[in-house]
GROMACS .gro file of C-alpha atoms in nm:
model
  311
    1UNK     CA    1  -0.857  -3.037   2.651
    2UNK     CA    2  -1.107  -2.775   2.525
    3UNK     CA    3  -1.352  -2.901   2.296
    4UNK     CA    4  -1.536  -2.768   1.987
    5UNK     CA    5  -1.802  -2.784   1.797
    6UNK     CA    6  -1.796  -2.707   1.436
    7UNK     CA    7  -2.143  -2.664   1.321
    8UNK     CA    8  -2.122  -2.617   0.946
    9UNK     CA    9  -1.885  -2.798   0.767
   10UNK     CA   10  -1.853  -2.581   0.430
   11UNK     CA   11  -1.452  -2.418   0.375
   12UNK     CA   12  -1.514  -2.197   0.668
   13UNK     CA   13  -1.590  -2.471   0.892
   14UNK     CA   14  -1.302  -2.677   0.786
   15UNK     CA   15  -1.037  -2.354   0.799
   16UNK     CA   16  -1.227  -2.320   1.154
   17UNK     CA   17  -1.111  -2.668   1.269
   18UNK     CA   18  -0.797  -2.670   1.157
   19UNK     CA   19  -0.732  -2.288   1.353
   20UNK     CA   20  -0.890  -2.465   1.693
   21UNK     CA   21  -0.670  -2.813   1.629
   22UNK     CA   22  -0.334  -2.633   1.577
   23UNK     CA   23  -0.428  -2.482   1.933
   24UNK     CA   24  -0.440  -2.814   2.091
   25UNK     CA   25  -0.837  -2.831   2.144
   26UNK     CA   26  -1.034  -3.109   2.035
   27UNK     CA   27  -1.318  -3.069   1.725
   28UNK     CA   28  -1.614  -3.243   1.655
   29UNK     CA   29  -1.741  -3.128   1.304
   30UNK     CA   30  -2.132  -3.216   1.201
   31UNK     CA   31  -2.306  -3.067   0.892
   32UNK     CA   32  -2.706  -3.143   0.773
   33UNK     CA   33  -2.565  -3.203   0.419
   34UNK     CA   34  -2.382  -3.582   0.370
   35UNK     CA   35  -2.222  -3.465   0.105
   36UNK     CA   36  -2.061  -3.147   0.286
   37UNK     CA   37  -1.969  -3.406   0.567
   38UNK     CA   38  -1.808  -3.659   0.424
   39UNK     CA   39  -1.610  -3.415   0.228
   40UNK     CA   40  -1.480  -3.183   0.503
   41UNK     CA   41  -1.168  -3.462   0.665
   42UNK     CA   42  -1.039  -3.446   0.301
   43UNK     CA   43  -1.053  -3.062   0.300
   44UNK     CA   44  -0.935  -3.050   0.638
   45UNK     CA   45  -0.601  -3.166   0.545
   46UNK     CA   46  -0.526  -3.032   0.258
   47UNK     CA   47  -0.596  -2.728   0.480
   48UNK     CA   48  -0.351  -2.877   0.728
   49UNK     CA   49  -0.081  -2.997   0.508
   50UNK     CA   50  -0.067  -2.594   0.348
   51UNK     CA   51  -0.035  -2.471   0.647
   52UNK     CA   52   0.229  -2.712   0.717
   53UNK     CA   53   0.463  -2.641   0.458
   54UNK     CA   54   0.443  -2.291   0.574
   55UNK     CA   55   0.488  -2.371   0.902
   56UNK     CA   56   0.178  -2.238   1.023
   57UNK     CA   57   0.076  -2.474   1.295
   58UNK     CA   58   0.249  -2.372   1.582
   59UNK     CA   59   0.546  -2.611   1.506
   60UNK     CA   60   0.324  -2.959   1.440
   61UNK     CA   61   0.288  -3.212   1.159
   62UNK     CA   62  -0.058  -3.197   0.950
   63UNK     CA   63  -0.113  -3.523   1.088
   64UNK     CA   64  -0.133  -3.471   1.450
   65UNK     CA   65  -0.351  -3.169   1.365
   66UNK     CA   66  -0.580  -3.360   1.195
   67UNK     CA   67  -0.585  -3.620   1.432
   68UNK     CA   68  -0.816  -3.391   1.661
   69UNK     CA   69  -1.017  -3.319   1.435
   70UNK     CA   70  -1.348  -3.576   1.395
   71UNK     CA   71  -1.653  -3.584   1.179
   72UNK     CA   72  -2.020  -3.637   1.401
   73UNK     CA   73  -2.310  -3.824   1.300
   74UNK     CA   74  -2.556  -3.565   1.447
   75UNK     CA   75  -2.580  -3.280   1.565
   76UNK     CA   76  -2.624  -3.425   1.950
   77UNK     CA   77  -2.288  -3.578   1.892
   78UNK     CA   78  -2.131  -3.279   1.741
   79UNK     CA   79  -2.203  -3.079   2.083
   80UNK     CA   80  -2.178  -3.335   2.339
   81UNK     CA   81  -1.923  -3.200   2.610
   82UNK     CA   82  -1.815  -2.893   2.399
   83UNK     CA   83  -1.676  -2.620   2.518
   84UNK     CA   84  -1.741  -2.388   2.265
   85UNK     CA   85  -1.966  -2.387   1.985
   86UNK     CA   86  -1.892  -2.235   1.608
   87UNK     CA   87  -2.172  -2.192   1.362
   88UNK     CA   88  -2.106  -2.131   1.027
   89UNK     CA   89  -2.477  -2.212   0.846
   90UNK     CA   90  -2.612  -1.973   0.609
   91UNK     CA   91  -2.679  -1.646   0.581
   92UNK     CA   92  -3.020  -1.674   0.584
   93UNK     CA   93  -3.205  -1.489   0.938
   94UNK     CA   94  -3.464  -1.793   0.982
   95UNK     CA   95  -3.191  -2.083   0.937
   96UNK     CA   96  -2.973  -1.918   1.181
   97UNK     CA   97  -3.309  -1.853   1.437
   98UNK     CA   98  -3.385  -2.236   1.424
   99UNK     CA   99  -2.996  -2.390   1.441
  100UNK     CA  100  -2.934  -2.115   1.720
  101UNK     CA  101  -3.292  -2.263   1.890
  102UNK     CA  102  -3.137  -2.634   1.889
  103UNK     CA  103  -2.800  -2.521   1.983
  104UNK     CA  104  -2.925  -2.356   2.313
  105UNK     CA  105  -3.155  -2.633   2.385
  106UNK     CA  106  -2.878  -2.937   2.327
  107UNK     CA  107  -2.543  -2.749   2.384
  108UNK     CA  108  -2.415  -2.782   2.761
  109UNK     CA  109  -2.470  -2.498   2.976
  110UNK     CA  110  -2.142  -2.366   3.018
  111UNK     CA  111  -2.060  -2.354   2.677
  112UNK     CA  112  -2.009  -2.018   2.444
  113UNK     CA  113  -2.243  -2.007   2.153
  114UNK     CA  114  -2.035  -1.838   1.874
  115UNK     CA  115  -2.203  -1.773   1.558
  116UNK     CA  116  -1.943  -1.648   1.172
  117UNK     CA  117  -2.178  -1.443   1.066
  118UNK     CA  118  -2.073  -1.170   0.829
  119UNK     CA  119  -2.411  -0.982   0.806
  120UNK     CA  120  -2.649  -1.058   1.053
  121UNK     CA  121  -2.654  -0.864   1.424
  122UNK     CA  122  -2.629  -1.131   1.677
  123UNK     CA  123  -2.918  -0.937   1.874
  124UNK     CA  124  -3.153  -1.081   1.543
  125UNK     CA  125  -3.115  -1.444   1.610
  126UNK     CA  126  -3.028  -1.446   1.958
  127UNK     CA  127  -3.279  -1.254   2.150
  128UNK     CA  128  -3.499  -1.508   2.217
  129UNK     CA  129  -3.308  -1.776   2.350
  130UNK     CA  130  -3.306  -1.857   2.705
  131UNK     CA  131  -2.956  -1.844   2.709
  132UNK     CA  132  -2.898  -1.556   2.504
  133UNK     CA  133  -2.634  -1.429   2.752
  134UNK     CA  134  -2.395  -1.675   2.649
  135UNK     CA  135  -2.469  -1.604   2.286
  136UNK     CA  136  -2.167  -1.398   2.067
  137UNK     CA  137  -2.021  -1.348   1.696
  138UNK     CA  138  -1.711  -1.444   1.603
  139UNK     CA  139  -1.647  -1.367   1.305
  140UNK     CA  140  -1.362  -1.422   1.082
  141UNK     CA  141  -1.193  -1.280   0.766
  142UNK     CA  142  -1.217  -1.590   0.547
  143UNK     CA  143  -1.047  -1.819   0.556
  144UNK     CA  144  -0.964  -1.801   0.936
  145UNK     CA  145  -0.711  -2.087   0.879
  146UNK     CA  146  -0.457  -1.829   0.760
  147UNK     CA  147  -0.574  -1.464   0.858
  148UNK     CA  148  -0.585  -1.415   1.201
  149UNK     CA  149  -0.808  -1.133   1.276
  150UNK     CA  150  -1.208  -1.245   1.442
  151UNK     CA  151  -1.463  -0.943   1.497
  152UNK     CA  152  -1.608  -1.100   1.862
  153UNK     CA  153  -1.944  -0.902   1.880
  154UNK     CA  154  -2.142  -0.905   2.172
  155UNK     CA  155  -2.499  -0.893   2.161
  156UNK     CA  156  -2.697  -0.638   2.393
  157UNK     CA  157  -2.740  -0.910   2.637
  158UNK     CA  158  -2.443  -1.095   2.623
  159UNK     CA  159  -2.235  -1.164   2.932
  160UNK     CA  160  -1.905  -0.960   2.913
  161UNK     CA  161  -1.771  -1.218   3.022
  162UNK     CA  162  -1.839  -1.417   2.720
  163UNK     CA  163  -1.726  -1.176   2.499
  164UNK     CA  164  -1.367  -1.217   2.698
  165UNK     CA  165  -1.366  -1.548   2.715
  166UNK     CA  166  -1.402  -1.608   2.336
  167UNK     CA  167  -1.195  -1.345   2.267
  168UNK     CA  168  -0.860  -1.529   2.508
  169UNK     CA  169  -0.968  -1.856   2.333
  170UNK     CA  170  -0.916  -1.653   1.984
  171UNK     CA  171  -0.558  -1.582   2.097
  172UNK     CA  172  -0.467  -1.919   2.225
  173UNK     CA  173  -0.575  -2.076   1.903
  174UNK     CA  174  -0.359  -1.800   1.700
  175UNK     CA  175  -0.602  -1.590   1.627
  176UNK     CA  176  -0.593  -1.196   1.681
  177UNK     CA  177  -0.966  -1.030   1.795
  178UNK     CA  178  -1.150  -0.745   1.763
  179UNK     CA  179  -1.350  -0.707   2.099
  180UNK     CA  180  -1.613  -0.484   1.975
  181UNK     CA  181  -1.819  -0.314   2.242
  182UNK     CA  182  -2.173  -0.335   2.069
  183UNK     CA  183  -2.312  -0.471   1.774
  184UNK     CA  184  -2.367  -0.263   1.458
  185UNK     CA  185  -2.442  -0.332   1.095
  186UNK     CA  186  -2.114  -0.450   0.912
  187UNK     CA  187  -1.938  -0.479   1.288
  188UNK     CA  188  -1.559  -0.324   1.203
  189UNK     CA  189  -1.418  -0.506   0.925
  190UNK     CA  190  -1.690  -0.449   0.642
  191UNK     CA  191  -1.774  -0.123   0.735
  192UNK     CA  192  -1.399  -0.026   0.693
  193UNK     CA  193  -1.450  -0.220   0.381
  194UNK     CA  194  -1.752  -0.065   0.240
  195UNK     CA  195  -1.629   0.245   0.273
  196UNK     CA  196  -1.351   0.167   0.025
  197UNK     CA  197  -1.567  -0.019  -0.217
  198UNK     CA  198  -1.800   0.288  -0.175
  199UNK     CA  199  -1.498   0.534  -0.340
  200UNK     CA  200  -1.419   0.263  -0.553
  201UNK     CA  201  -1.731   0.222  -0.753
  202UNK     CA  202  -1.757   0.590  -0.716
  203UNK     CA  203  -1.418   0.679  -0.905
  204UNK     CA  204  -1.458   0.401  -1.163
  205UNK     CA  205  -1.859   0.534  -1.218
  206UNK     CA  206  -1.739   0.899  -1.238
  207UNK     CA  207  -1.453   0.829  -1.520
  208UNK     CA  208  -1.151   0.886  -1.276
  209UNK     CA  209  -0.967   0.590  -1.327
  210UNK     CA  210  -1.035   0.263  -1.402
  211UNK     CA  211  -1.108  -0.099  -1.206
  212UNK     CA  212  -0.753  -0.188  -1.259
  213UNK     CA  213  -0.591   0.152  -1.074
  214UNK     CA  214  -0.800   0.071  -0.852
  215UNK     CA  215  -0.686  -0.274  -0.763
  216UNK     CA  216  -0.307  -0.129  -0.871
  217UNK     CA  217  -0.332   0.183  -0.597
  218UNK     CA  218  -0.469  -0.097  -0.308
  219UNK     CA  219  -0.246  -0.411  -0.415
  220UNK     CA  220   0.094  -0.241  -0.465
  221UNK     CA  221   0.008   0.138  -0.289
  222UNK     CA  222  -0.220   0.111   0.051
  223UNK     CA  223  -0.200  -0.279   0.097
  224UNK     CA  224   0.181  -0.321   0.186
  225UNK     CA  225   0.168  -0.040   0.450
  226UNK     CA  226  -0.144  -0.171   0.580
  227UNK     CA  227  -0.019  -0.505   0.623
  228UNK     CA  228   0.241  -0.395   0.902
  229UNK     CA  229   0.075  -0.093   1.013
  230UNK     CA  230  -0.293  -0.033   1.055
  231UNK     CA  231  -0.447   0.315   0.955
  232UNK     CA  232  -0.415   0.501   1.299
  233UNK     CA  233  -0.038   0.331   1.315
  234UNK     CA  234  -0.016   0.503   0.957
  235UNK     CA  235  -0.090   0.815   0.998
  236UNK     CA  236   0.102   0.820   1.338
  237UNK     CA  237   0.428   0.754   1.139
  238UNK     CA  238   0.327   0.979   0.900
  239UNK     CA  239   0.383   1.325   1.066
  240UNK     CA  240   0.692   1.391   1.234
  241UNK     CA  241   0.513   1.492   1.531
  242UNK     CA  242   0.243   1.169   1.541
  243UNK     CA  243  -0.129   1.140   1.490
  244UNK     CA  244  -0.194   1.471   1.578
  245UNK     CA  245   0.049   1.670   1.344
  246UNK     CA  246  -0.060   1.444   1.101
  247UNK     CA  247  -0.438   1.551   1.150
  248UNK     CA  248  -0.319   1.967   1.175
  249UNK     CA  249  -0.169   1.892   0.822
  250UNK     CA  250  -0.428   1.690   0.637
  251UNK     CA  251  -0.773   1.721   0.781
  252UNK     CA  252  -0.856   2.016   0.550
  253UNK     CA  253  -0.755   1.773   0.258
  254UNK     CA  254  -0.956   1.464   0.410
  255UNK     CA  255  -1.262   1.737   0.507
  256UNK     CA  256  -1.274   1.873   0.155
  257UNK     CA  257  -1.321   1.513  -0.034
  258UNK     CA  258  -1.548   1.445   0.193
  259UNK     CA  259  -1.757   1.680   0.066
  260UNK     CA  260  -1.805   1.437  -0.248
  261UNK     CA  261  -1.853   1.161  -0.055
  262UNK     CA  262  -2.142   1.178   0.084
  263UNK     CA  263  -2.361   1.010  -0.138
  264UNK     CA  264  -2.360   0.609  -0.177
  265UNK     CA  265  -2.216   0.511  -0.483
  266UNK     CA  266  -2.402   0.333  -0.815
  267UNK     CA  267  -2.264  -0.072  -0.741
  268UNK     CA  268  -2.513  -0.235  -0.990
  269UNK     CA  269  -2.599   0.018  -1.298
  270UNK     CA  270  -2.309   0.065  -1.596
  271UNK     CA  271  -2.020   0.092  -1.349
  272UNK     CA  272  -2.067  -0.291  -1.277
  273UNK     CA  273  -2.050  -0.372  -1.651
  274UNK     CA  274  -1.769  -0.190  -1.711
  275UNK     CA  275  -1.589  -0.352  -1.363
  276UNK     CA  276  -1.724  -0.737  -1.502
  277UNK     CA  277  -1.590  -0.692  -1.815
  278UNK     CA  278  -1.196  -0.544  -1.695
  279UNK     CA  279  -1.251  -0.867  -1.441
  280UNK     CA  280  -1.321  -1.161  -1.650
  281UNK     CA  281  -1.060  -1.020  -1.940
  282UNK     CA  282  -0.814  -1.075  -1.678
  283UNK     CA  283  -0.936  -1.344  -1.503
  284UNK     CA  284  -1.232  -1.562  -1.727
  285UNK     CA  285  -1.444  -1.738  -1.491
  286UNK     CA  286  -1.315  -2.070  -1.592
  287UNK     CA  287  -1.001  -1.968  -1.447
  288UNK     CA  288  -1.140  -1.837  -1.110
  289UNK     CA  289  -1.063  -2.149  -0.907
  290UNK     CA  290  -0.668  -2.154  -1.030
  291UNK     CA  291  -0.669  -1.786  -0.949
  292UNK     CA  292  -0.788  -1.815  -0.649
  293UNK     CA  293  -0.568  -2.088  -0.524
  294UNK     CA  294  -0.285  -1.855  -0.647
  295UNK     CA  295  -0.370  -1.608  -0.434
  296UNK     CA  296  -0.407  -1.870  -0.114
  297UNK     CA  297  -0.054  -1.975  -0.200
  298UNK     CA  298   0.029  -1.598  -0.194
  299UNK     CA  299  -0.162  -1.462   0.085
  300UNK     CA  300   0.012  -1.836   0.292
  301UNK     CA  301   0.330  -1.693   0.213
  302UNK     CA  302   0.258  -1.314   0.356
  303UNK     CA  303   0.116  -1.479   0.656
  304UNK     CA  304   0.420  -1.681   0.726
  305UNK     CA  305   0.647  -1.393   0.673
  306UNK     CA  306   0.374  -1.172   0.887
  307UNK     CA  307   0.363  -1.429   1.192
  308UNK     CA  308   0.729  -1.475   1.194
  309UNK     CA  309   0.790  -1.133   1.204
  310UNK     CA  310   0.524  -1.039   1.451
  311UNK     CA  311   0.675  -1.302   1.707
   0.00000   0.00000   0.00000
């Protein structure tokens, strides 16, 4: 049985145990803060039991997903005889340079040292390490426990092997990844990302529309064709004669926005105001946590529908 270590126990580490359990490996979970460790079982199955009802673990009961799942003492514990390794501590360059130091020096050999990071090049906390070559991102589109797609970014040095081997371990565990062939800022997912949050403070800064047709043209426009088809897909469909008729057609179109596009958009000045206030007359803060659960129960739901149909 493959074993794993979670290291970081917050609600990515927990959705992160509960993806590796439902693919039969074993998970040893440790986290410096008591409080975030004796807290992450309880989140672990109400994790589980979601999934569960939307039958999202490969055809087993919460319970005998959770039963692989196990909380560590220390750290030593956590990585004894594992496999693979999953950090998830925070964003922060020189906590990630000293857990990455102890995780090379305590972790066995042979295992892959995967970090979640959103932000931070691997290259930054790795290079150092004697055994940067086994060294590699992972990372997820939160939470991981229900959307399946992990960026697996290699460093400069890392082994491709690596790389390959996290990425087959991805797909066992139901996962779907990105094997990115170098690192860069934002790796795929938030660049794609930033450049629509770029046009989208942009539009709402310049008086074109506001925050809600923004959310309206993604949420019930792009979004639904996006979540069967991805943008290359798209466009391929979108021509009668593929990608490239599609291209002949609308370049001209996409090359003369452009134009307008070149310089970053204002995220923090009036724009934001304007953006806070739409946001928290629809949703007050108080009411974040209930909305976001809603949207958990939603987004279960797609994936259910998504995974069934992608079978």
């Amino acid at each position: 049985m493959t074993r794993i270590a979670i290291v970081g126990s917050g609600l990515i580490g927990c959705a992160w145990a509960v993806s590796f359990a439902r693919g039969g490996c074993e998970v040893s979970m440790f986290d410096t803060s008591r409080a975030v460790a004796a807290a992450a079982l309880s989140h672990v199955a109400r994790m589980a039991d979601q999934m569960a009802g939307a039958d999202l673990l490969f055809g087993e009961s919460a319970d005998t997903v959770c039963s692989r799942i196990h909380v560590a003492a220390t750290l030593d514990e956590a990585l004894s005889g594992a496999d693979h390794v999953q950090e998830n501590v925070p964003e922060d360059l020189e906590i990630k340079q000293a857990v990455w130091g102890e995780l090379d020096r305590l972790a066995p050999a042979t295992a892959v040292l995967a970090s979640s990071t959103s932000a931070l090049l691997p290259s930054k906390f790795t290079e150092a390490l004697s055994g940067r070559h086994r060294c590699v991102v992972a990372h997820p589109i939160n939470p991981p426990s229900l959307i399946p797609a992990v960026e697996v970014v290699p460093a400069p040095w890392t082994d491709p092997q690596v790389v390959e081997r996290t990425a087959l371990l991805m797909e066992r565990i139901g996962q779907t990844p990105i094997r990115m062939e170098r690192e860069i800022d934002g790796f795929l997912m938030n660049r794609l990302q930033g450049a629509l949050l770029q046009e989208a403070f942009r539009l709402v800064d310049q008086g074109i529309v506001g925050p809600e047709a923004v959310d309206i043209g993604i949420r019930d426009g792009l979004a639904p064709r996006w979540a069967v088809s991805g943008p290359f897909e798209t466009i391929d469909f979108n021509a009668p004669g593929g990608v490239r008729d599609y291209v002949n057609r609308y370049q001209g179109m996409f090359m003369t926005m452009a134009q307008h596009q070149k310089e970053p958009a204002d995220w923090s000045g009036p724009v934001l105001n304007r953006i806070e206030q739409q946001r928290h007359a629809a949703v007050p803060l108080a009411e974040l946590p209930r909305a976001q659960a809603r949207r958990d129960s939603r987004l279960t739901a797609l994936m259910q529908f998504l995974r069934g149909n992608r079978a």
